[in-house]
mmCIF file of C-alpha atoms in Angstrom:
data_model
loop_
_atom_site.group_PDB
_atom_site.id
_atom_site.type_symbol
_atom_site.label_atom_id
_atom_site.label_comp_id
_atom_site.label_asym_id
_atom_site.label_seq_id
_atom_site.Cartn_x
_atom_site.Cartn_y
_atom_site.Cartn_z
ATOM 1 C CA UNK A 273 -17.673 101.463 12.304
ATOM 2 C CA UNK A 274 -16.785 104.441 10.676
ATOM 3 C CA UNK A 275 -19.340 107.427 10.983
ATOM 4 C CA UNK A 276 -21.486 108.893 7.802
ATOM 5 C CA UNK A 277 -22.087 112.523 8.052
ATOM 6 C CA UNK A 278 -24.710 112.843 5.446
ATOM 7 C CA UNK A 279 -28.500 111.887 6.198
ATOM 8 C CA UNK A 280 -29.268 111.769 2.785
ATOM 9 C CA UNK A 281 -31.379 108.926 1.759
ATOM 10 C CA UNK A 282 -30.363 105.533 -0.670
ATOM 11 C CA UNK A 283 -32.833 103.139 -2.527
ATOM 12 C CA UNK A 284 -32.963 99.953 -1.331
ATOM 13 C CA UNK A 285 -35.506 97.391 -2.916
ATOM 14 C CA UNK A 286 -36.978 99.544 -5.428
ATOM 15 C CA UNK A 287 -37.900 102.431 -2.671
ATOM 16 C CA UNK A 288 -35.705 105.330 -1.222
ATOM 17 C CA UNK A 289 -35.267 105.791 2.268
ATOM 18 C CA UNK A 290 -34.342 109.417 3.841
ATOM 19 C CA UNK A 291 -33.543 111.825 7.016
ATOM 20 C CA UNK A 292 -31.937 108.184 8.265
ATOM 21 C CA UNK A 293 -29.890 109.060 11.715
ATOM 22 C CA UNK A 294 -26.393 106.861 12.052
ATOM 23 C CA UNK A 295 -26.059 105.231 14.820
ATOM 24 C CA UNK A 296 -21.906 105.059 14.956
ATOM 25 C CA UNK A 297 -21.785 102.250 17.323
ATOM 26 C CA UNK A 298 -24.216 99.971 15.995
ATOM 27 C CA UNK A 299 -23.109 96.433 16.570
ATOM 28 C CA UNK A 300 -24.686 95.075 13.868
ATOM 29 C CA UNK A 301 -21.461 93.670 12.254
ATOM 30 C CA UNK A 302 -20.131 92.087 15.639
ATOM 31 C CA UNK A 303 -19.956 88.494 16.254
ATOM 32 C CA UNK A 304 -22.993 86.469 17.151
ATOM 33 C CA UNK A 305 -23.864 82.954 18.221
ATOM 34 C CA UNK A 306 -27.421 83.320 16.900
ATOM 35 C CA UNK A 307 -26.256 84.470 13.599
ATOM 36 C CA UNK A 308 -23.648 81.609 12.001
ATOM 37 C CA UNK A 309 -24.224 81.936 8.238
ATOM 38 C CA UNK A 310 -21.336 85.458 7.655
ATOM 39 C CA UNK A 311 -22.033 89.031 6.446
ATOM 40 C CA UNK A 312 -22.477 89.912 2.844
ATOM 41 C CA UNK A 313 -20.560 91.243 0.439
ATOM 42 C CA UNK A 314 -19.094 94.751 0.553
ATOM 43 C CA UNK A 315 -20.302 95.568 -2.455
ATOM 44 C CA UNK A 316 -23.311 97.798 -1.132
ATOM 45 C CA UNK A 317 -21.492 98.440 2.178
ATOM 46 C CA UNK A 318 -22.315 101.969 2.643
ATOM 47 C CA UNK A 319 -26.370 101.455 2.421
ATOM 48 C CA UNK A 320 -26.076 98.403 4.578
ATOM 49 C CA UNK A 321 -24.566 100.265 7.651
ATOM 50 C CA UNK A 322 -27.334 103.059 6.800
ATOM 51 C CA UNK A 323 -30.153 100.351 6.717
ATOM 52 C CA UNK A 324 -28.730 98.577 9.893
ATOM 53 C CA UNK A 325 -27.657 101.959 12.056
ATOM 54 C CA UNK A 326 -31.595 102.964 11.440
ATOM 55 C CA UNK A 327 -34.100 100.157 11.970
ATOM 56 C CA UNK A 328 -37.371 102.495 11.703
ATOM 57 C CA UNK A 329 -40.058 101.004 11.965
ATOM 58 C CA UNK A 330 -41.191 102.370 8.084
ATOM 59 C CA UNK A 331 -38.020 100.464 7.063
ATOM 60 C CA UNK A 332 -38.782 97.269 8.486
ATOM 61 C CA UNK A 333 -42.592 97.520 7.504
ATOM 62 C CA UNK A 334 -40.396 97.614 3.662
ATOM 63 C CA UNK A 335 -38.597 94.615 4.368
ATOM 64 C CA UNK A 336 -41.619 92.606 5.718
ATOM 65 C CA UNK A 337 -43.821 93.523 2.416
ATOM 66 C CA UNK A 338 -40.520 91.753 0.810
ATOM 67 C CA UNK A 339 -40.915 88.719 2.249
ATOM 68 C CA UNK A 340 -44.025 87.668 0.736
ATOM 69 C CA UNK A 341 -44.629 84.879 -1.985
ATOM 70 C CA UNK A 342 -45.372 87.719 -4.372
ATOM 71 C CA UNK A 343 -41.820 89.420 -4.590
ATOM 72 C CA UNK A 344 -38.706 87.530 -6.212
ATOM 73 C CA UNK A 345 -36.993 84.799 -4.739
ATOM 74 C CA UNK A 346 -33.461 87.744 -5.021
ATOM 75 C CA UNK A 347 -35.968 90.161 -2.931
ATOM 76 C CA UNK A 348 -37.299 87.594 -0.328
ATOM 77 C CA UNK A 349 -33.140 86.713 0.083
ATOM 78 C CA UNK A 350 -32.506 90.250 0.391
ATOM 79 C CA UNK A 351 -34.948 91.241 3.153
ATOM 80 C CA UNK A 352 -34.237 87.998 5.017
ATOM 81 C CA UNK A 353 -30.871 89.174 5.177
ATOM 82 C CA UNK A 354 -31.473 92.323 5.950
ATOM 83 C CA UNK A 355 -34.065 91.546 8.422
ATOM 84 C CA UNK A 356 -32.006 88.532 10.235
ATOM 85 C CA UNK A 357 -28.694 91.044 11.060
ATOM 86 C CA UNK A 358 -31.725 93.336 12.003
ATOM 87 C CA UNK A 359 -32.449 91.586 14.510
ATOM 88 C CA UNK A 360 -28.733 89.823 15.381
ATOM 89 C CA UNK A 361 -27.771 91.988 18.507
ATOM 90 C CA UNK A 362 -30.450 94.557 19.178
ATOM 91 C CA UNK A 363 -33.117 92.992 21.141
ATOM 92 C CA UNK A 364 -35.747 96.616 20.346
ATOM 93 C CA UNK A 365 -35.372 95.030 16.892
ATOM 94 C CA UNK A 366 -36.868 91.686 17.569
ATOM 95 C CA UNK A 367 -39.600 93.356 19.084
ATOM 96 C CA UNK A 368 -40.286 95.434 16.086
ATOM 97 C CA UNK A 369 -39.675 93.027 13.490
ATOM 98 C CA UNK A 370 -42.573 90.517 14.789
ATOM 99 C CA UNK A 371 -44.798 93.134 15.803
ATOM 100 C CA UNK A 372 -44.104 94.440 11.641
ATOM 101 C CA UNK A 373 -45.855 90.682 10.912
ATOM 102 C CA UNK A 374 -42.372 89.130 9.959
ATOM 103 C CA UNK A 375 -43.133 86.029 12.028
ATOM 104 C CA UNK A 376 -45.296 83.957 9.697
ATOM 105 C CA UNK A 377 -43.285 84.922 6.293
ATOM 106 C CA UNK A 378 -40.001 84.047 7.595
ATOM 107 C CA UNK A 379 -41.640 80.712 8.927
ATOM 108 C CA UNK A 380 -42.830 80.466 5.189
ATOM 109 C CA UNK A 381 -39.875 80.738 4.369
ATOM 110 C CA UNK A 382 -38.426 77.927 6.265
ATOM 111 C CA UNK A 383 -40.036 75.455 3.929
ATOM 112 C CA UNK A 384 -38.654 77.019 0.787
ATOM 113 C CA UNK A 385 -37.021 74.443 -1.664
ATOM 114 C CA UNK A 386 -33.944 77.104 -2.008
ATOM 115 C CA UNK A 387 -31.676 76.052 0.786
ATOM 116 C CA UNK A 388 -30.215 79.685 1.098
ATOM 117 C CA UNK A 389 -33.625 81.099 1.304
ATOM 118 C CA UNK A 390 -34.431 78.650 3.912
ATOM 119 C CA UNK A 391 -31.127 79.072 6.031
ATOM 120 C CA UNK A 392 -31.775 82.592 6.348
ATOM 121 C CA UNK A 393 -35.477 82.204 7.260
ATOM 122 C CA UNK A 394 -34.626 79.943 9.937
ATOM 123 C CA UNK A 395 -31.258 82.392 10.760
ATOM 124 C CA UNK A 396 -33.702 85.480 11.043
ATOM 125 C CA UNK A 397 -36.669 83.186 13.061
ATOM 126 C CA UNK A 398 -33.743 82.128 15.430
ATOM 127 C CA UNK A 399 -32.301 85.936 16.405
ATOM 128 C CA UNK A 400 -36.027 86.607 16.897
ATOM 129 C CA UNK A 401 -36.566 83.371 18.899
ATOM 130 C CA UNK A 402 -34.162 85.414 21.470
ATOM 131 C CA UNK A 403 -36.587 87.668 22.630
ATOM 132 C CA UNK A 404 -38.817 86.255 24.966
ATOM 133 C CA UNK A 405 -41.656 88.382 23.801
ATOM 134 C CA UNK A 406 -41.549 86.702 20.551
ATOM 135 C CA UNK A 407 -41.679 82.946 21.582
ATOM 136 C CA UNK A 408 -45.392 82.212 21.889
ATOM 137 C CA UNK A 409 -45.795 84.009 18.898
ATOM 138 C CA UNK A 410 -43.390 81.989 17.197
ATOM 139 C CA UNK A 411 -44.470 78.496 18.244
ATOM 140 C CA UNK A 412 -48.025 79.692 17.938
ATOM 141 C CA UNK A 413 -47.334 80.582 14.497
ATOM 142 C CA UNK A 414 -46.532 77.019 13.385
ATOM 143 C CA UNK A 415 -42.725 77.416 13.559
ATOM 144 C CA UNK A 416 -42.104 73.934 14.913
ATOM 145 C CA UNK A 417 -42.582 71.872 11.794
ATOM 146 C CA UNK A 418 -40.672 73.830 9.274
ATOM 147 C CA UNK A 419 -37.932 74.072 12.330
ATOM 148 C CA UNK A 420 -37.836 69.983 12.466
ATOM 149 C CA UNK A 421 -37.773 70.122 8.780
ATOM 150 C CA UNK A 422 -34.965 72.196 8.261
ATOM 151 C CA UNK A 423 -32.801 70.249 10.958
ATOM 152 C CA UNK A 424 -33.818 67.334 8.726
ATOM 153 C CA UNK A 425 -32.871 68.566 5.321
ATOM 154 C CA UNK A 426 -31.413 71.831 5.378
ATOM 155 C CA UNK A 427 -27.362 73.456 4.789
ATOM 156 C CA UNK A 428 -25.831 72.603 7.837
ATOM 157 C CA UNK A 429 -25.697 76.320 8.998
ATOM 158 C CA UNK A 430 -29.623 76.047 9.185
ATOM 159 C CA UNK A 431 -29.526 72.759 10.833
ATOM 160 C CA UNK A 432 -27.393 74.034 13.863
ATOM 161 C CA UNK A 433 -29.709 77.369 13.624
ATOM 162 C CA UNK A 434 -32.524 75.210 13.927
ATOM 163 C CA UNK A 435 -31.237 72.831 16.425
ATOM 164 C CA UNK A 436 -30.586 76.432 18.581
ATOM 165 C CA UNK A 437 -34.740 77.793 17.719
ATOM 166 C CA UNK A 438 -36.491 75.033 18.635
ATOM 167 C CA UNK A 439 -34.488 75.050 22.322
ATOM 168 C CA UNK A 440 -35.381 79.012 22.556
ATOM 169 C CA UNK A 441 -38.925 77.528 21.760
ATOM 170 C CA UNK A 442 -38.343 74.925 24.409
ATOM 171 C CA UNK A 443 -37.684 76.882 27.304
ATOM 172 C CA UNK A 444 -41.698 77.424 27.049
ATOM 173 C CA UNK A 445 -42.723 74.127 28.879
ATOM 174 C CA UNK A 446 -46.084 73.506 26.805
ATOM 175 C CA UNK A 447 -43.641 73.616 23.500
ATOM 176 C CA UNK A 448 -41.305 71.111 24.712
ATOM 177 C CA UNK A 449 -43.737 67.766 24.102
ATOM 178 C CA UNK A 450 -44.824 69.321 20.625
ATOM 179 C CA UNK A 451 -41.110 69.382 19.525
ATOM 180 C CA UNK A 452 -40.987 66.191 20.464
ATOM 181 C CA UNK A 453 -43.926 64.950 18.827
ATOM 182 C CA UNK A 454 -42.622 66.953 15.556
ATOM 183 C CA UNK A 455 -39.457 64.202 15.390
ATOM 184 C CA UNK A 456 -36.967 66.578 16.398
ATOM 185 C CA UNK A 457 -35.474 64.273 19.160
ATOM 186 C CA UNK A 458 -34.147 61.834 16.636
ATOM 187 C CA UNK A 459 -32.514 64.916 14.094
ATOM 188 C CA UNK A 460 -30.809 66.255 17.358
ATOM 189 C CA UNK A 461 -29.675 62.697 18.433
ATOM 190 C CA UNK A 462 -28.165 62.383 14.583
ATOM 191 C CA UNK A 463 -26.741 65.975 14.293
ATOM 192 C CA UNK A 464 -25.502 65.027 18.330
ATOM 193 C CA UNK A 465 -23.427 61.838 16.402
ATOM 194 C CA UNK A 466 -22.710 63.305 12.894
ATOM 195 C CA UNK A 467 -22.359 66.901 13.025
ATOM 196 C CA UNK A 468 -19.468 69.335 13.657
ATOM 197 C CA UNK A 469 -18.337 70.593 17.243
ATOM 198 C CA UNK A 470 -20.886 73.673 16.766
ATOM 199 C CA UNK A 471 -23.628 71.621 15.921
ATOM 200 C CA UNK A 472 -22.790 68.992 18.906
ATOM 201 C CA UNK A 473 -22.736 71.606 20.984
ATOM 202 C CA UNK A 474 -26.150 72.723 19.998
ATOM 203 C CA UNK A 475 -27.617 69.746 19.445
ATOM 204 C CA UNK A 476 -26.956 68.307 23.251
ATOM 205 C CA UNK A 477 -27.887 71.806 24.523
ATOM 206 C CA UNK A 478 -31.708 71.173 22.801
ATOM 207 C CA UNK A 479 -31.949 67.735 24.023
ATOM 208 C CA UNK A 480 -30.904 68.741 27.574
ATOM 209 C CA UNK A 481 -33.830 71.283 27.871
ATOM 210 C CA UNK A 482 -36.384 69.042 25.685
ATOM 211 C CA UNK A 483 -35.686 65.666 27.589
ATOM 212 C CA UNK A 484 -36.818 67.654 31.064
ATOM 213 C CA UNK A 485 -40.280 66.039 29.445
ATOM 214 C CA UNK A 486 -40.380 62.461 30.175
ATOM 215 C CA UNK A 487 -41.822 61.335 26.959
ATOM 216 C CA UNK A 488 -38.705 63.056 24.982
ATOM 217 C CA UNK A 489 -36.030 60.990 27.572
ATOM 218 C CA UNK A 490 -37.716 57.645 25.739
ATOM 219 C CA UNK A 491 -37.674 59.277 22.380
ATOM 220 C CA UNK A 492 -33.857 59.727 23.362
ATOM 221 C CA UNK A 493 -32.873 56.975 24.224
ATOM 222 C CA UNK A 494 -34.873 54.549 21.515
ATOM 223 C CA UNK A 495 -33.265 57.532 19.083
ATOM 224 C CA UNK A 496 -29.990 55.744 20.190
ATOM 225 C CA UNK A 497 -28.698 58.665 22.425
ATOM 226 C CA UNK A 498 -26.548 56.716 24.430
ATOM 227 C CA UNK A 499 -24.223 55.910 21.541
ATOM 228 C CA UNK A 500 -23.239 59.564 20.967
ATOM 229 C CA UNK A 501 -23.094 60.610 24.629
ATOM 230 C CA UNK A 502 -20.665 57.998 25.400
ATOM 231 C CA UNK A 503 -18.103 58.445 23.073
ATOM 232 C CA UNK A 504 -18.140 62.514 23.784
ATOM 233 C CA UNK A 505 -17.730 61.588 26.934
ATOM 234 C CA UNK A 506 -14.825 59.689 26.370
ATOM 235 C CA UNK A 507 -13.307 62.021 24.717
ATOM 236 C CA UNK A 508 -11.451 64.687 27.016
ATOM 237 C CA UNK A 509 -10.367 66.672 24.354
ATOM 238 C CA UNK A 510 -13.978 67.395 22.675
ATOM 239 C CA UNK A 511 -14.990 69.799 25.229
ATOM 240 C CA UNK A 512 -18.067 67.964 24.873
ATOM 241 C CA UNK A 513 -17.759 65.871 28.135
ATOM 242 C CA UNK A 514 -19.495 68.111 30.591
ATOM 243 C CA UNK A 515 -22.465 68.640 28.542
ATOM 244 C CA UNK A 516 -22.786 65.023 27.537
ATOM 245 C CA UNK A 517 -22.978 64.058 30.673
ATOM 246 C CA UNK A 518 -25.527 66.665 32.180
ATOM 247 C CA UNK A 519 -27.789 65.066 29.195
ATOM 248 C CA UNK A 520 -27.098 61.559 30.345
ATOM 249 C CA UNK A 521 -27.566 62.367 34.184
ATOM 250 C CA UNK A 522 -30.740 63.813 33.151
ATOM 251 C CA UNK A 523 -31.991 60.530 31.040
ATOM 252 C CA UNK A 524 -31.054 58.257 33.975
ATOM 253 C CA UNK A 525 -34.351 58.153 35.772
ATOM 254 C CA UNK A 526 -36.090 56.729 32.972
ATOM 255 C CA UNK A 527 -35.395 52.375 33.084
ATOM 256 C CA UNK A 528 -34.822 51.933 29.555
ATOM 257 C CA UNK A 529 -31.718 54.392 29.718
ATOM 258 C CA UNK A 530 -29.560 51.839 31.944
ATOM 259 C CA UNK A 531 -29.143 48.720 29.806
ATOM 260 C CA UNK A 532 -29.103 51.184 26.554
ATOM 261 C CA UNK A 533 -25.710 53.010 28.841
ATOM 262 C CA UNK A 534 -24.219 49.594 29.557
ATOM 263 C CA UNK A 535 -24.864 48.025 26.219
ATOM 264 C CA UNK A 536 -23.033 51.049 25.017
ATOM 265 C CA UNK A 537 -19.799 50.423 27.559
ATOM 266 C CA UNK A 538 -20.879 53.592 29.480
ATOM 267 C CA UNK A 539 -19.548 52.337 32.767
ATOM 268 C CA UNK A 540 -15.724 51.757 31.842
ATOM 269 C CA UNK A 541 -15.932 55.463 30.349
ATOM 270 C CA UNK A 542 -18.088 56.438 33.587
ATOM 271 C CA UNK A 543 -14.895 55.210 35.508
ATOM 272 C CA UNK A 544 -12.538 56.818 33.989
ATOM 273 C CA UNK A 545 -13.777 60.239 34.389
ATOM 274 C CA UNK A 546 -14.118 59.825 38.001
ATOM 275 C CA UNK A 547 -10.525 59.372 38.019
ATOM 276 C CA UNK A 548 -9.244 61.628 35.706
ATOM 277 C CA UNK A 549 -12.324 64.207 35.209
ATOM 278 C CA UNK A 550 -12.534 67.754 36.147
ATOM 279 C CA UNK A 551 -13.751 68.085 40.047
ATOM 280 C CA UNK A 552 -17.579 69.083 38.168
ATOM 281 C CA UNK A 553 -17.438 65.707 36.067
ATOM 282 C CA UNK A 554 -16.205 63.977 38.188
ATOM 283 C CA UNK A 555 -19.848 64.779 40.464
ATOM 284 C CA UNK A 556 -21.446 64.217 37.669
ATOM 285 C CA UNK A 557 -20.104 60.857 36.695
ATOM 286 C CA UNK A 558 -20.436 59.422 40.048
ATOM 287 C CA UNK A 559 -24.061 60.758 40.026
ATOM 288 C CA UNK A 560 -25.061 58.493 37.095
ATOM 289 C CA UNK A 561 -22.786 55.398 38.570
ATOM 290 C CA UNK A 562 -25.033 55.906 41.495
ATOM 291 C CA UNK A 563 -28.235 56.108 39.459
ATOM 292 C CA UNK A 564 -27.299 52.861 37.023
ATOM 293 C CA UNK A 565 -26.132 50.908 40.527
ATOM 294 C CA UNK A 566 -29.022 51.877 42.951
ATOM 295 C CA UNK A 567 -31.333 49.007 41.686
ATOM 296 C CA UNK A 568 -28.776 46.319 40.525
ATOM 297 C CA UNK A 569 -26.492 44.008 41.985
ATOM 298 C CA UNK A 570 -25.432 42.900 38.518
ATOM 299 C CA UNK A 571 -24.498 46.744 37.376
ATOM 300 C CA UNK A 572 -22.941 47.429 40.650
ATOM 301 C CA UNK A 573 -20.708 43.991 40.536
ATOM 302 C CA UNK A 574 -19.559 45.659 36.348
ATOM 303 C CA UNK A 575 -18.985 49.503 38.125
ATOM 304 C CA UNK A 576 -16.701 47.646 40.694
ATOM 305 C CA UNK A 577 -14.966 45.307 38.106
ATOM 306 C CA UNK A 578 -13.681 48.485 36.204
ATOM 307 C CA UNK A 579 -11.845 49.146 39.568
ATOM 308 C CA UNK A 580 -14.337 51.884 40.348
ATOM 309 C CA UNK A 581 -13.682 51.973 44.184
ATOM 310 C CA UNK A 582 -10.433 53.429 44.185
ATOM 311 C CA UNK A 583 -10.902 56.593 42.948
ATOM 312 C CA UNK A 584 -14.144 56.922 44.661
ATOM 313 C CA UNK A 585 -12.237 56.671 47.774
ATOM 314 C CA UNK A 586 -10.109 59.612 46.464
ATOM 315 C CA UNK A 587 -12.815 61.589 45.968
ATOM 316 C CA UNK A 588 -14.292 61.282 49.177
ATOM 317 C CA UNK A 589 -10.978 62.713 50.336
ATOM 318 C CA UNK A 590 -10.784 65.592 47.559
ATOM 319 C CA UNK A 591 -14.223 66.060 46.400
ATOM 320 C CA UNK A 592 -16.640 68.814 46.583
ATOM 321 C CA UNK A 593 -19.079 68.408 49.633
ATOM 322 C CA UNK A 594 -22.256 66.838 46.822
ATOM 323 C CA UNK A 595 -18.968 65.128 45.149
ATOM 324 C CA UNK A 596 -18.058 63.254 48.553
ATOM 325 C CA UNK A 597 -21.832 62.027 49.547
ATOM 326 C CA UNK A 598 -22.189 60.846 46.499
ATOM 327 C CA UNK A 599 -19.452 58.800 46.220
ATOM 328 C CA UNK A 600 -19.563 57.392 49.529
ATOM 329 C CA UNK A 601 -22.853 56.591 48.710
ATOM 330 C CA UNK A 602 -21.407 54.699 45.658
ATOM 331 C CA UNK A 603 -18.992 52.738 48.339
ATOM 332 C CA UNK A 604 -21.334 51.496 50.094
ATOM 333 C CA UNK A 605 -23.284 49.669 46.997
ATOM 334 C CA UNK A 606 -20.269 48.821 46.220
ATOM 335 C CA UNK A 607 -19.097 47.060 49.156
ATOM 336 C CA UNK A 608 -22.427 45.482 49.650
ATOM 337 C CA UNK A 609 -22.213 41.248 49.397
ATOM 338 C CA UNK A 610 -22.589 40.294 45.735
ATOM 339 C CA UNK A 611 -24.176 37.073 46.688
ATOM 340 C CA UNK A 612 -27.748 39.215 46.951
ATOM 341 C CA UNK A 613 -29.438 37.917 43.837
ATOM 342 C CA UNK A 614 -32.451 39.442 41.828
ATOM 343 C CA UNK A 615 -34.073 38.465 38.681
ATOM 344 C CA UNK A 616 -33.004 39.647 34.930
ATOM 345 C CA UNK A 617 -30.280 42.111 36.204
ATOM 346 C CA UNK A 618 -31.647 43.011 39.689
ATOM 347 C CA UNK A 619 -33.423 46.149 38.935
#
């Protein structure tokens, strides 16, 4: 970014700012994963790098008072905007910016019936949602509702933003069974199915961390989670298949998740990763084959149907250390007689 020599002041929202100092390297402009919706138009470049170089706290006080009910719906855009490339890199910002009161206007904001509006509210909560500072604040605030609403009806920018909030609110264990209870788990299961690779991405990232909470795994999987995670699984070119199957390794402990894998032909797709996976899904493949077959003769006689035990045996050759003990492990079930019986699918 190109310096500006002068410190002479420019009017922004109806006031004018002075004495502001440049910061030449601010990274305001740079790429960020917490900030998806683009810059602005160049029109009023030269005040925007002065507004973003400075950050003082009198300026963001400015913005705040913008964001109330009482100023336009141009103005409450504007200092959104403003405030959520703010607060896109430079983690002093975040700090400021809530501490300035922008928490529960931006949250207001969120529930706005002008989808830009609300994009950039939930843009601007998100980049604050970074700061760890800021999260009890956030939740406390009564983010969580507007969140779930936006990743129910919002532009598809502020569903993925809000898909990647409410995990930054998540990573505070006494949030994670409030999302739940919100309805997000069965917005992230559809945005998991329908949305693009961003939002996929996203969307399993939140459901990884939420479904740590048992009551969230059944949410999951009556959400029809299962359905998504296979097919990203089998598909090796979605860079999807790691992820998708860290969330289904992590559902498999709950007894409803086993059927709902089969019923979804899991297992041929669980197969075929452990012979043509990475060496990391690979582990992680035979670790839910091991899971789904601890339990059920019936399960165990489908893994070794799909002609499971040969590349097990490869992998006990070629495997990483966890990789081989699991698999052997898998063997072993496996080779057990198939004439053991058990009720209703032995588990």
């Amino acid at each position: 970014m190109e310096s500006d020599n002068s410190s002479a002041g420019f009017s922004y929202l109806g006031r004018n700012f002075s004495n502001l100092s440049v910061n030449d390297h601010s990274s305001a402009f740079s790429d960020c994963n917490s900030d998806r919706s683009g810059e602005f138009p160049s029109a009023s470049s030269e005040s925007r790098r002065l507004l973003l170089s400075c950050a003082s706290d009198d300026l963001i006080r400015h913005l705040v008072a913008h964001l109330d009910s009482s100023s336009s719906v141009e103005e409450q855009k504007q200092a959104a905007m403003e405030i959520r490339l703010l607060s896109k890199n430079k983690p002093e910002n975040r700090i400021k910016i809530a501490r300035a009161g922008a928490v529960k206007p931006l949250i207001s904001l969120i529930s706005s019936s002008d989808l830009q509006l609300q994009e950039y509210g939930v843009t601007a909560i998100l980049n604050l949602s970074l700061c760890d500072d800021n999260k009890d604040l956030i939740a406390s605030s009564g983010a969580i509702k507007p969140l779930v609403r936006a990743l129910k009806m919002g532009t598809p920018t502020a569903k993925e933003n809000a898909a990647c909030a409410l995990l930054r609110l998540s990573q505070v264990e006494d949030n994670k069974v409030a999302i739940g209870r919100s309805g997000a788990i069965p917005l992230l299961v559809n945005l998991l199915e329908t949305g693009g690779i961003r939002a996929k991405k996203d969307a399993s990232t939140a459901l990884y961390s939420l479904c740590s909470a048992k009551e969230n795994k059944l949410r999951a999987v009556h959400s029809g989670i299962m359905k998504p995670l296979v097919e990203l699984m089998a598909d090796f070119g979605s860079n999807m298949v790691d992820k998708s199957a860290f969330v289904m390794s992590l559902l498999m402990s709950l007894p409803e998740s086993k059927p709902a894998l089969v019923e979804e032909g899991g297992v041929p797709v669980l197969v075929e990763i452990v012979e043509a996976g990475t060496q990391r899904q690979k582990e992680i493949a035979v670790s839910i084959l091991l899971q789904l077959c601890e339990e059920s003769v019936v399960y165990r006689t489908m893994v070794a149907r799909e002609g499971a035990i040969p590349p097990l045996v490869a992998l006990t050759q070629a495997g990483t250390s966890r990789a081989k003990h699991k698999a052997e492990a898998l063997i072993d079930f496996l080779r057990q007689p198939r004439s053991a019986t058990s009720n209703n699918g032995g588990r």
